[in-house]
Coordinates of C-alpha atoms in Angstrom, one line a residue:
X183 CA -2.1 -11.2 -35.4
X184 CA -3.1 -10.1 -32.1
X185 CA -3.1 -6.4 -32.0
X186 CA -2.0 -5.5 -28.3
X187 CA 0.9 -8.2 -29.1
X188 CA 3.8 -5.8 -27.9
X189 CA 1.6 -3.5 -25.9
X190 CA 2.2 -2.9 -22.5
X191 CA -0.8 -3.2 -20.0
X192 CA -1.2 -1.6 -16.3
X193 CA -3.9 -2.4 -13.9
X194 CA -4.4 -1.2 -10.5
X195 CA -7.3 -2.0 -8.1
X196 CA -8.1 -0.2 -4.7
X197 CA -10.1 -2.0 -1.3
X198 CA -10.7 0.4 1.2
X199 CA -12.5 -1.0 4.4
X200 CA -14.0 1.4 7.2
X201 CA -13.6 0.4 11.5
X202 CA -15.7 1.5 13.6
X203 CA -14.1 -0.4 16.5
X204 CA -15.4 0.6 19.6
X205 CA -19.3 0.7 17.7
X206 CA -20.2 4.1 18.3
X207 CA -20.9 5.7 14.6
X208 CA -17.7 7.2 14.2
X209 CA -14.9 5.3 12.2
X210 CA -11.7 4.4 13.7
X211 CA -9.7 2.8 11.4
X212 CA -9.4 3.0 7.5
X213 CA -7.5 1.1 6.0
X214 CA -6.8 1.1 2.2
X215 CA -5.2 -1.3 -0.3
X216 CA -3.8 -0.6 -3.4
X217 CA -2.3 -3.4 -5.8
X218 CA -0.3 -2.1 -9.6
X219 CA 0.4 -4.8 -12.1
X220 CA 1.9 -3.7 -15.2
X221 CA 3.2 -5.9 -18.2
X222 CA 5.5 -3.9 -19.9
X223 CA 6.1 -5.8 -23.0
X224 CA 2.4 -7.0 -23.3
X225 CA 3.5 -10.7 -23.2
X226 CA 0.7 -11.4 -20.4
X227 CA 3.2 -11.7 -17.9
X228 CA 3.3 -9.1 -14.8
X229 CA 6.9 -7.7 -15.1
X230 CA 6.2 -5.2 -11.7
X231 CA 3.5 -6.2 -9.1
X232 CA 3.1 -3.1 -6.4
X233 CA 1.1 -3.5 -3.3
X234 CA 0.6 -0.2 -0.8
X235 CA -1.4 -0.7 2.4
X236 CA -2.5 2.4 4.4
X237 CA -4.0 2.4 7.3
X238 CA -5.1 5.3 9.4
X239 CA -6.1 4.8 13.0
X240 CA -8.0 7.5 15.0
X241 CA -6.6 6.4 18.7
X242 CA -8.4 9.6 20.8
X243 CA -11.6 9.2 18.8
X244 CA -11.5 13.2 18.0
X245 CA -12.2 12.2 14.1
X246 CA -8.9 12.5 13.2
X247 CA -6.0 9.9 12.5
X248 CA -3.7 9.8 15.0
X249 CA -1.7 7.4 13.1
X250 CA -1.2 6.4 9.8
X251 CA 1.1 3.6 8.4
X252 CA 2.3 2.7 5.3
X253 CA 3.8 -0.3 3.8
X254 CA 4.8 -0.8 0.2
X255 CA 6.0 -4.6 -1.6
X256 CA 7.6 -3.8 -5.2
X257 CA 8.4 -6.9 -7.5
X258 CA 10.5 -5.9 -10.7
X259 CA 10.8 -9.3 -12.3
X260 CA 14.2 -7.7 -13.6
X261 CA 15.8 -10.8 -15.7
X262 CA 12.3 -11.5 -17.4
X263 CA 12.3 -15.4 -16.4
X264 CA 8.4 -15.0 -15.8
X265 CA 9.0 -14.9 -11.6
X266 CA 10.1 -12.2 -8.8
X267 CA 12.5 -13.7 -6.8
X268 CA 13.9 -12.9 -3.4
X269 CA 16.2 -10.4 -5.1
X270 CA 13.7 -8.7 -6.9
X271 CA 11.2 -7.8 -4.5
X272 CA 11.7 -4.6 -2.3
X273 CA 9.7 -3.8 1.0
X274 CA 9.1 -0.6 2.8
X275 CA 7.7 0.9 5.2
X276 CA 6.7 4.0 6.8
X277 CA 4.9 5.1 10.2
X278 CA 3.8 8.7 11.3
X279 CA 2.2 9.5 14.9
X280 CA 0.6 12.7 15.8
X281 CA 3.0 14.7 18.3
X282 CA 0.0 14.7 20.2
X283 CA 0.0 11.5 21.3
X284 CA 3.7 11.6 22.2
X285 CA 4.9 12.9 25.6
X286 CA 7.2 16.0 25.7
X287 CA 10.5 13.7 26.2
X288 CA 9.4 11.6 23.1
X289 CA 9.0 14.1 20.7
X290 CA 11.7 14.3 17.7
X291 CA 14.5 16.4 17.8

């Protein structure tokens, strides 16, 4: 008998990748990926698969991000048929700019 039979498993892997756009040594952009994948009844089957993508841009160039965005895809394969369907997968996303960047009639309430 297989002795993780029954054991739930999680693993998660990160790619980060550096811009340096506009080639002048300093980096623009970062931009991260993060992907989950967890078994929970240690059948070898992913039951949640969770992707976040970050990135930061630095739009003035004072080394700073100026902007960052985020977007995260969840897939809970909820009735445990082996597949996420349309159902089953949720998306969101999330954007914050620096009040710097915005003019005085833009800026939130």
């Amino acid at each position: 008998m297989d002795e993780n039979a029954g054991k739930g498993e999680i693993k998660e892997t990160r790619e980060t990748e550096l811009v340096d756009v506009d080639g002048d040594g300093v980096v623009d952009m970062v931009k991260e990926v993060t992907t989950t994948v967890i078994d929970v009844d240690g059948d070898g089957v992913a039951d949640i698969i969770e992707q976040t993508t970050t990135s930061a841009y630095d739009v003035d160039g004072d080394g700073v991000p100026d902007i960052i965005e985020s977007t995260t895809i969840t897939g809970v394969d909820v009735d445990g048929d082996g597949s996420m369907d349309e159902d089953e997968i949720a998306i969101e996303s999330t954007v914050a700019i620096s009040e710097d960047l915005l003019d005085d009639g833009d800026s939130p309430a």
